[in-house]
Short mmCIF file of C-alpha atoms and ligand atoms in Angstrom, two decimals:
data_model
loop_
_atom_site.label_atom_id
_atom_site.label_comp_id
_atom_site.label_asym_id
_atom_site.label_seq_id
_atom_site.Cartn_x
_atom_site.Cartn_y
_atom_site.Cartn_z
CA MET A 22 88.09 111.80 62.06
CA SER A 23 88.99 112.61 65.64
CA THR A 24 92.10 110.92 66.96
CA LEU A 25 90.37 110.44 70.29
CA HIS A 26 87.22 108.42 70.82
CA ALA A 27 84.20 110.24 72.26
CA GLY A 28 84.44 110.41 76.01
CA TYR A 29 88.26 110.09 76.18
CA PHE A 30 88.52 112.79 78.82
CA THR A 31 85.09 112.41 80.35
CA GLU A 32 84.08 108.78 80.60
CA GLY A 33 85.25 106.51 83.36
CA LEU A 34 85.13 102.80 83.90
CA GLU A 35 81.56 102.65 82.61
CA ALA A 36 83.10 102.91 79.12
CA ASP A 37 84.72 99.49 79.56
CA PRO A 38 82.05 97.18 80.98
CA GLU A 39 84.21 94.07 80.84
CA LEU A 40 86.91 95.66 83.00
CA ALA A 41 84.33 97.46 85.15
CA ARG A 42 82.68 94.13 86.00
CA ALA A 43 85.93 92.66 87.27
CA ILE A 44 86.86 95.74 89.31
CA GLY A 45 83.35 95.89 90.68
CA GLY A 46 83.68 92.23 91.59
CA GLU A 47 86.85 92.98 93.56
CA LEU A 48 85.13 95.83 95.42
CA ALA A 49 82.27 93.47 96.31
CA ARG A 50 84.76 90.82 97.45
CA GLU A 51 86.47 93.35 99.71
CA ARG A 52 83.14 94.62 101.00
CA HIS A 53 81.58 91.27 101.80
CA GLY A 54 84.59 89.23 102.87
CA ILE A 55 86.95 89.38 105.83
CA GLU A 56 90.54 90.10 104.89
CA LEU A 57 93.05 88.32 107.11
CA ILE A 58 96.00 88.16 104.71
CA ALA A 59 98.91 89.89 106.43
CA SER A 60 100.28 91.52 103.30
CA GLU A 61 97.04 93.44 102.70
CA ASN A 62 95.16 96.32 104.20
CA ILE A 63 92.33 98.70 103.28
CA VAL A 64 93.37 102.21 102.28
CA SER A 65 91.42 105.40 102.90
CA ARG A 66 89.50 107.20 100.18
CA LEU A 67 92.24 109.85 100.36
CA VAL A 68 95.02 107.38 99.56
CA LEU A 69 92.91 105.81 96.81
CA GLU A 70 92.40 109.22 95.19
CA ALA A 71 96.03 110.26 95.47
CA GLN A 72 97.24 107.00 93.97
CA GLY A 73 94.66 107.17 91.21
CA SER A 74 95.54 110.77 90.34
CA VAL A 75 96.89 112.51 87.21
CA LEU A 76 100.41 112.03 88.54
CA THR A 77 100.35 108.81 86.53
CA ASN A 78 100.94 111.09 83.50
CA LYS A 79 104.15 112.61 84.79
CA THR A 80 107.55 111.10 84.05
CA VAL A 81 110.43 112.09 86.32
CA GLU A 82 113.86 110.59 86.85
CA GLY A 83 116.27 111.44 89.62
CA LEU A 84 115.59 113.07 92.96
CA PRO A 85 113.28 116.06 93.72
CA TYR A 86 114.64 119.38 92.40
CA ALA A 87 117.33 117.51 90.43
CA ARG A 88 115.33 115.91 87.63
CA TYR A 89 116.27 114.99 84.13
CA TYR A 90 112.92 116.12 82.65
CA GLY A 91 111.22 119.50 83.01
CA GLY A 92 107.74 120.30 84.23
CA ALA A 93 108.50 118.61 87.53
CA GLU A 94 107.42 121.45 89.82
CA PHE A 95 104.47 119.61 91.35
CA ALA A 96 106.09 116.21 91.19
CA ASP A 97 109.00 117.70 93.14
CA ALA A 98 106.66 119.17 95.73
CA ILE A 99 104.82 115.86 96.13
CA GLU A 100 107.93 113.72 96.44
CA ALA A 101 109.58 116.21 98.81
CA LEU A 102 106.43 116.08 100.94
CA ALA A 103 106.48 112.28 101.01
CA VAL A 104 110.18 112.28 101.96
CA GLU A 105 109.70 114.88 104.67
CA ARG A 106 106.72 113.00 106.15
CA ALA A 107 108.52 109.64 106.02
CA LYS A 108 111.49 111.12 107.89
CA ARG A 109 109.22 112.65 110.51
CA LEU A 110 107.21 109.45 110.89
CA PHE A 111 110.25 107.26 111.50
CA GLY A 112 112.59 109.80 113.06
CA CYS A 113 115.43 109.48 110.56
CA ALA A 114 117.56 111.80 108.45
CA PHE A 115 117.04 110.40 104.92
CA ALA A 116 114.31 108.69 102.94
CA ASN A 117 113.92 107.43 99.38
CA VAL A 118 110.24 106.98 98.55
CA GLN A 119 110.70 105.80 94.95
CA PRO A 120 110.83 101.97 95.20
CA HIS A 121 107.96 100.49 93.22
CA SER A 122 107.69 97.69 95.76
CA GLY A 123 109.28 96.22 98.86
CA SER A 124 111.32 93.83 96.73
CA ASN A 125 112.69 96.74 94.69
CA ALA A 126 113.60 98.62 97.86
CA ASN A 127 115.60 95.60 99.01
CA ALA A 128 117.21 94.94 95.63
CA GLY A 129 118.21 98.60 95.34
CA VAL A 130 119.78 98.64 98.80
CA PHE A 131 121.69 95.43 98.10
CA LEU A 132 122.90 96.78 94.77
CA GLY A 133 124.03 100.01 96.42
CA LEU A 134 125.70 98.52 99.46
CA LEU A 135 127.05 95.19 98.21
CA GLY A 136 129.39 94.05 95.48
CA LEU A 137 128.68 91.07 93.27
CA GLY A 138 129.26 87.88 95.22
CA ASP A 139 129.37 89.58 98.64
CA THR A 140 127.94 87.60 101.52
CA LEU A 141 124.44 88.44 102.76
CA LEU A 142 123.08 86.89 105.96
CA SER A 143 119.27 86.85 105.99
CA MET A 144 116.39 84.88 107.38
CA ASP A 145 115.50 81.60 105.72
CA THR A 146 112.25 81.76 103.76
CA ALA A 147 111.16 78.50 105.34
CA ALA A 148 111.54 80.09 108.79
CA GLY A 149 109.57 83.23 107.87
CA GLY A 150 112.04 85.28 105.83
CA HIS A 151 111.07 87.05 102.61
CA ILE A 152 112.07 85.82 99.14
CA SER A 153 113.53 89.23 98.23
CA HIS A 154 116.26 88.69 100.86
CA GLY A 155 118.28 86.37 98.66
CA HIS A 156 116.06 83.44 97.72
CA PRO A 157 117.78 81.46 94.93
CA ALA A 158 114.83 82.05 92.57
CA THR A 159 115.42 85.84 92.66
CA LEU A 160 118.16 88.04 91.21
CA THR A 161 119.31 88.77 94.76
CA GLY A 162 119.92 85.04 95.16
CA ARG A 163 122.10 84.98 92.05
CA ASP A 164 124.09 88.14 92.69
CA TYR A 165 125.16 87.52 96.26
CA HIS A 166 126.46 84.69 98.36
CA VAL A 167 123.47 84.17 100.60
CA VAL A 168 123.66 82.53 104.00
CA ARG A 169 120.40 81.97 105.86
CA TYR A 170 119.58 81.94 109.54
CA GLY A 171 116.44 80.41 110.97
CA VAL A 172 114.68 80.08 114.27
CA ALA A 173 115.57 77.67 117.07
CA ARG A 174 113.58 74.50 117.58
CA GLY A 175 111.40 74.77 120.66
CA SER A 176 111.33 78.55 121.08
CA GLU A 177 110.64 79.04 117.33
CA ARG A 178 112.46 82.35 117.73
CA ILE A 179 115.68 83.80 116.39
CA GLU A 180 118.41 82.94 118.88
CA LEU A 181 121.20 85.52 118.87
CA GLU A 182 123.83 82.90 119.74
CA GLN A 183 123.04 80.94 116.57
CA LEU A 184 123.07 84.15 114.55
CA ARG A 185 126.43 85.14 116.04
CA GLU A 186 127.96 81.77 115.16
CA LEU A 187 126.81 82.09 111.55
CA ALA A 188 128.04 85.67 111.34
CA ARG A 189 131.46 84.70 112.70
CA ALA A 190 131.74 81.74 110.35
CA HIS A 191 130.66 83.57 107.17
CA ARG A 192 131.66 87.21 107.79
CA PRO A 193 128.72 88.76 105.86
CA ARG A 194 128.86 92.30 104.41
CA LEU A 195 125.20 92.77 105.36
CA ILE A 196 122.89 91.21 107.93
CA VAL A 197 119.16 91.50 107.24
CA ALA A 198 116.45 91.38 109.92
CA GLY A 199 112.75 91.10 109.24
CA GLY A 200 110.54 88.70 107.37
CA SER A 201 107.02 87.88 106.32
CA ALA A 202 105.94 85.32 108.84
CA TYR A 203 107.79 86.07 112.07
CA PRO A 204 105.23 86.97 114.73
CA HIS A 205 107.66 88.07 117.46
CA ALA A 206 109.50 91.24 118.37
CA LEU A 207 113.03 91.46 116.97
CA ASP A 208 116.07 92.36 119.08
CA PHE A 209 117.57 95.08 116.90
CA ALA A 210 120.22 96.10 119.43
CA GLY A 211 121.37 92.50 119.80
CA MET A 212 121.53 91.98 116.03
CA ARG A 213 123.41 95.24 115.50
CA ALA A 214 125.99 94.17 118.08
CA ILE A 215 126.60 91.01 116.04
CA ALA A 216 126.87 93.06 112.85
CA ASP A 217 129.43 95.35 114.52
CA GLU A 218 131.40 92.39 115.73
CA VAL A 219 131.88 91.09 112.17
CA GLU A 220 131.99 94.58 110.60
CA ALA A 221 128.78 94.05 108.63
CA LEU A 222 126.10 96.58 107.82
CA PHE A 223 122.72 95.93 109.44
CA MET A 224 119.45 96.29 107.54
CA VAL A 225 115.91 95.95 108.87
CA ASP A 226 113.02 95.18 106.51
CA MET A 227 110.01 96.29 108.55
CA ALA A 228 107.29 95.62 105.95
CA HIS A 229 105.09 93.75 108.38
CA PHE A 230 105.46 95.99 111.42
CA ALA A 231 106.22 99.46 110.02
CA GLY A 232 102.87 100.80 111.18
CA LEU A 233 103.53 99.58 114.71
CA VAL A 234 107.02 101.14 114.63
CA ALA A 235 105.54 104.47 113.52
CA SER A 236 103.16 104.32 116.46
CA GLY A 237 105.82 103.32 119.01
CA LEU A 238 104.24 99.91 119.56
CA TYR A 239 107.10 97.73 118.31
CA PRO A 240 110.88 98.01 118.88
CA HIS A 241 112.26 100.82 116.70
CA PRO A 242 114.89 99.76 114.14
CA PHE A 243 116.69 103.11 114.59
CA PRO A 244 119.29 103.87 115.83
CA HIS A 245 120.41 100.25 115.42
CA ALA A 246 119.87 99.75 111.69
CA HIS A 247 122.17 101.33 109.10
CA VAL A 248 119.30 101.12 106.64
CA VAL A 249 115.59 100.29 106.92
CA THR A 250 113.30 99.17 104.11
CA SER A 251 109.55 98.68 104.09
CA THR A 252 106.49 98.23 101.99
CA THR A 253 103.88 100.95 102.43
CA TYR A 254 100.73 98.90 101.91
CA LYS A 255 100.77 96.33 104.73
CA SER A 256 100.84 97.60 108.30
CA LEU A 257 101.39 101.18 107.10
CA ARG A 258 97.90 100.98 105.54
CA GLY A 259 98.87 102.95 102.46
CA ALA A 260 99.52 102.95 98.75
CA ARG A 261 101.35 100.09 97.06
CA GLY A 262 105.09 100.59 97.02
CA GLY A 263 108.29 100.60 99.06
CA ILE A 264 110.58 102.99 100.94
CA VAL A 265 114.17 103.12 102.17
CA LEU A 266 115.22 105.03 105.29
CA TRP A 267 118.66 105.74 106.76
CA ASN A 268 120.65 108.20 108.90
CA ASP A 269 124.22 108.21 107.62
CA ALA A 270 124.84 110.77 104.83
CA ALA A 271 127.77 108.65 103.64
CA LEU A 272 125.30 105.98 102.50
CA SER A 273 123.01 108.36 100.59
CA ASP A 274 124.54 108.15 97.12
CA ARG A 275 124.95 104.39 97.26
CA ILE A 276 121.33 103.86 98.30
CA ASN A 277 119.81 106.43 95.92
CA TYR A 278 121.83 105.16 92.93
CA GLY A 279 121.02 101.60 93.94
CA ILE A 280 117.30 102.38 93.52
CA PHE A 281 117.72 104.58 90.40
CA PRO A 282 119.23 103.73 88.00
CA GLY A 283 120.22 100.51 89.80
CA VAL A 284 116.96 98.60 89.78
CA GLN A 285 114.37 101.10 88.50
CA GLY A 286 113.76 103.71 85.84
CA SER A 287 111.42 106.66 86.19
CA VAL A 288 109.36 107.26 89.32
CA MET A 289 105.75 106.10 89.69
CA MET A 290 104.67 109.56 90.79
CA HIS A 291 101.05 108.52 91.38
CA ALA A 292 102.33 105.94 93.87
CA VAL A 293 104.56 108.57 95.50
CA ALA A 294 101.48 110.79 95.86
CA GLY A 295 99.73 107.83 97.49
CA LYS A 296 102.67 107.40 99.85
CA ALA A 297 102.59 111.09 100.81
CA ALA A 298 98.90 110.67 101.66
CA CYS A 299 99.61 107.49 103.63
CA PHE A 300 102.42 109.09 105.68
CA GLY A 301 100.23 112.12 106.35
CA GLU A 302 97.57 109.85 107.80
CA ALA A 303 100.14 107.86 109.76
CA LEU A 304 101.28 111.07 111.47
CA ARG A 305 97.78 111.61 112.89
CA PRO A 306 96.95 110.44 116.41
CA GLU A 307 94.19 108.19 115.03
CA PHE A 308 96.87 106.03 113.41
CA THR A 309 98.31 105.22 116.83
CA ALA A 310 94.82 104.31 118.02
CA TYR A 311 94.46 102.10 114.95
CA ASN A 312 97.71 100.30 115.74
CA ARG A 313 96.78 99.80 119.39
CA ALA A 314 93.61 98.15 118.09
CA VAL A 315 95.62 96.03 115.59
CA LEU A 316 97.64 94.62 118.50
CA GLY A 317 94.65 94.19 120.79
CA ASN A 318 92.66 92.46 118.08
CA ALA A 319 95.57 90.15 117.19
CA ARG A 320 95.76 89.08 120.83
CA VAL A 321 92.01 88.42 120.94
CA LEU A 322 92.19 86.36 117.75
CA ALA A 323 95.23 84.40 118.96
CA ALA A 324 93.62 83.68 122.31
CA ARG A 325 90.38 82.49 120.71
CA LEU A 326 92.28 80.12 118.39
CA ALA A 327 94.35 78.79 121.27
CA ASP A 328 91.15 78.23 123.30
CA ALA A 329 89.90 76.12 120.41
CA GLY A 330 93.00 73.93 120.72
CA LEU A 331 94.97 75.36 117.80
CA ARG A 332 98.70 75.86 118.32
CA LEU A 333 100.22 79.25 117.58
CA VAL A 334 103.82 79.22 116.39
CA GLY A 335 106.02 80.62 119.14
CA GLY A 336 103.02 80.75 121.45
CA GLY A 337 101.41 83.98 120.19
CA THR A 338 102.14 87.30 118.58
CA ASP A 339 103.92 90.60 119.28
CA CYS A 340 102.64 92.26 116.12
CA GLY A 341 99.53 92.07 113.96
CA LEU A 342 100.39 88.72 112.43
CA MET A 343 100.37 85.15 113.67
CA LEU A 344 101.05 81.66 112.38
CA VAL A 345 98.67 78.82 113.18
CA ASP A 346 100.07 75.28 113.20
CA LEU A 347 97.40 72.88 111.94
CA THR A 348 99.47 69.73 112.43
CA GLY A 349 97.57 68.79 115.57
CA ILE A 350 94.25 68.57 113.76
CA GLY A 351 95.61 66.74 110.72
CA VAL A 352 94.63 69.39 108.18
CA THR A 353 97.01 71.14 105.77
CA GLY A 354 97.17 74.87 105.10
CA ASP A 355 96.03 74.61 101.49
CA VAL A 356 92.89 72.66 102.39
CA ALA A 357 92.13 74.95 105.34
CA SER A 358 92.67 78.18 103.38
CA LYS A 359 90.42 77.01 100.52
CA ALA A 360 87.62 76.10 102.93
CA LEU A 361 87.96 79.45 104.72
CA GLU A 362 87.87 81.32 101.43
CA LYS A 363 84.55 79.66 100.56
CA ALA A 364 83.13 81.22 103.72
CA GLY A 365 84.51 84.68 102.84
CA LEU A 366 87.57 84.51 105.10
CA ALA A 367 90.72 85.36 103.15
CA VAL A 368 93.88 83.87 104.70
CA ASN A 369 97.04 82.36 103.27
CA LYS A 370 98.60 78.95 103.69
CA ASN A 371 102.09 79.20 105.16
CA LEU A 372 105.08 77.09 106.09
CA ILE A 373 105.73 76.80 109.80
CA PRO A 374 109.29 76.56 111.18
CA PHE A 375 110.82 73.12 110.45
CA ASP A 376 107.77 72.30 108.38
CA PRO A 377 108.07 68.73 107.07
CA ARG A 378 105.53 69.58 104.36
CA PRO A 379 106.07 71.38 101.02
CA PRO A 380 105.17 75.09 100.47
CA GLU A 381 102.19 74.15 98.27
CA ALA A 382 100.62 72.09 101.05
CA PRO A 383 102.22 73.43 104.24
CA SER A 384 101.28 72.87 107.86
CA GLY A 385 100.20 76.39 108.69
CA LEU A 386 98.06 79.43 108.10
CA ARG A 387 99.17 83.05 108.41
CA LEU A 388 96.64 85.54 109.78
CA SER A 389 96.66 89.26 110.50
CA SER A 390 94.39 91.77 112.18
CA ASN A 391 95.54 94.71 109.98
CA ALA A 392 92.74 94.91 107.44
CA GLY A 393 89.89 93.89 109.73
CA THR A 394 90.95 96.57 112.19
CA ALA A 395 91.03 99.13 109.36
CA ARG A 396 87.35 98.51 108.67
CA GLY A 397 86.52 98.94 112.33
CA PHE A 398 86.41 95.44 113.79
CA GLY A 399 87.12 95.31 117.53
CA ALA A 400 87.49 92.56 120.12
CA PRO A 401 83.96 91.08 119.75
CA GLU A 402 84.36 90.78 115.99
CA PHE A 403 87.80 89.17 116.22
CA GLU A 404 86.50 86.81 118.88
CA ALA A 405 83.79 85.77 116.40
CA ILE A 406 86.32 85.47 113.55
CA GLY A 407 88.50 83.20 115.71
CA GLY A 408 85.49 80.97 116.25
CA PHE A 409 84.69 80.88 112.52
CA ILE A 410 88.25 79.91 111.67
CA ALA A 411 88.49 77.22 114.36
CA ASP A 412 85.19 75.63 113.30
CA ILE A 413 86.08 75.53 109.62
CA VAL A 414 89.66 74.30 109.87
CA LYS A 415 88.44 71.40 111.99
CA ALA A 416 85.80 70.45 109.40
CA PRO A 417 87.01 71.84 106.07
CA SER A 418 84.70 69.65 103.98
CA ASP A 419 81.51 70.41 105.94
CA ALA A 420 79.52 72.31 103.29
CA ALA A 421 76.64 73.18 105.65
CA LEU A 422 79.04 74.66 108.20
CA ILE A 423 80.85 76.67 105.51
CA ALA A 424 77.52 78.04 104.25
CA ASP A 425 76.44 78.95 107.78
CA VAL A 426 79.73 80.70 108.57
CA GLY A 427 79.63 82.39 105.16
CA ALA A 428 76.26 83.95 106.02
CA ARG A 429 77.62 85.18 109.36
CA VAL A 430 80.70 86.63 107.67
CA ARG A 431 78.51 88.61 105.24
CA ALA A 432 76.30 89.84 108.07
CA LEU A 433 79.34 90.95 110.05
CA CYS A 434 80.79 92.77 107.04
CA GLU A 435 77.50 94.56 106.40
CA ARG A 436 77.79 96.19 109.82
CA PHE A 437 81.24 97.58 108.85
CA PRO A 438 80.88 98.97 105.31
CA ILE A 439 83.90 100.10 103.30
CA TYR A 440 83.90 102.93 100.72
C1 PLP B 528 105.85 91.90 101.46
C2 PLP B 528 107.28 91.98 101.76
C3 PLP B 528 108.21 92.42 100.81
C4 PLP B 528 107.92 92.59 99.35
O1 PLP B 528 107.07 93.47 98.93
P1 PLP B 528 106.57 93.58 97.42
O2 PLP B 528 105.94 94.90 97.45
O3 PLP B 528 105.65 92.43 97.20
O4 PLP B 528 107.76 93.51 96.54
C5 PLP B 528 109.53 92.58 101.21
N1 PLP B 528 109.91 92.27 102.46
C6 PLP B 528 109.06 91.79 103.37
C7 PLP B 528 109.56 91.46 104.72
C8 PLP B 528 107.72 91.62 103.05
O5 PLP B 528 106.89 91.11 103.95
#
């Protein structure tokens, strides 16, 4: 009897109808719904193919041209290409493209640059920071002494004076900038000056604005940051995974060993191939046009929501993402997001700064123009989306309204097909 079932090398998903149904369902969901979740985007066919390629078969450990296993000729070429493109895209001297995710990129950098129990100063999750920056529920929260900074009441922005006071009081080894729900531009030069003052290293996690940085539409973390981390699948519009970038050769070993063997084993070469494809696309002039549209669309959406009487945290957005405060209309983020989802609008509930409510039923919603812009939506479409959102969050239990908006959402999506 054959050791392989018939069709092992020839049949695709059709050979597993149960799985095929679920994947087909996800494709239909992406096709017919509007994606407004800031941590998502829609990749090109090219990225999809690269990430779904035979590189999933190849095991490599270590860096390109210095692997533990043989047969790495093409894996080396692919990873070297991804590294070279990442460096070109962000104008830096070194890149590690191996992190399986943004959280791994951060954990690897911390492991490489910090000692157990060292002090890390990062943004409070409740104020928009990311859990991988030292939240107590993560390993990073156990391994380091984590001090959090937030935003100021009123401005809802990071105030450098408050950050300086915290840095002086706690003398961190590392200061981290960047978060998941901070809609404003960051002052990298100002933060670096504080880091220098207390002799800390300065790291920027640009997951949510990396695409804008690549296109010159957001302040650049270099030359201010000692090290920059990012995910590759949010604003960069690419394959799932993370990256680390830096300029100082003296940090190279610590960062590379922090990633492998520090927090990871062998490389996900298929994901590295996906990253190479993503960076190649991001180097094209069309990617800058895309990011201009991301910003323009975010402004249109924010303005439409504000016109409808909804308050935007910090008064608006400097990147693709924004936070809507629903307190004024007496609806919570969980209720609003569920109602929106029924109409085909995918958003996530989110804490707002100084939120008196718990994370499961917070006061806000987080929205982004990334994915909608990737499928071709422009100002008229985001104007319409703003109207849909405003109508539904004000009447989240109005089934007739939800059905009506749902039909409009489908019609809109049909005009902008994906795949
Ligand atoms: C999304 C995000 C991450 C984590 O990425 P994963 O790939 O989910 O691990 C890290 N940092 C920031 C700022 C993020 O927004």
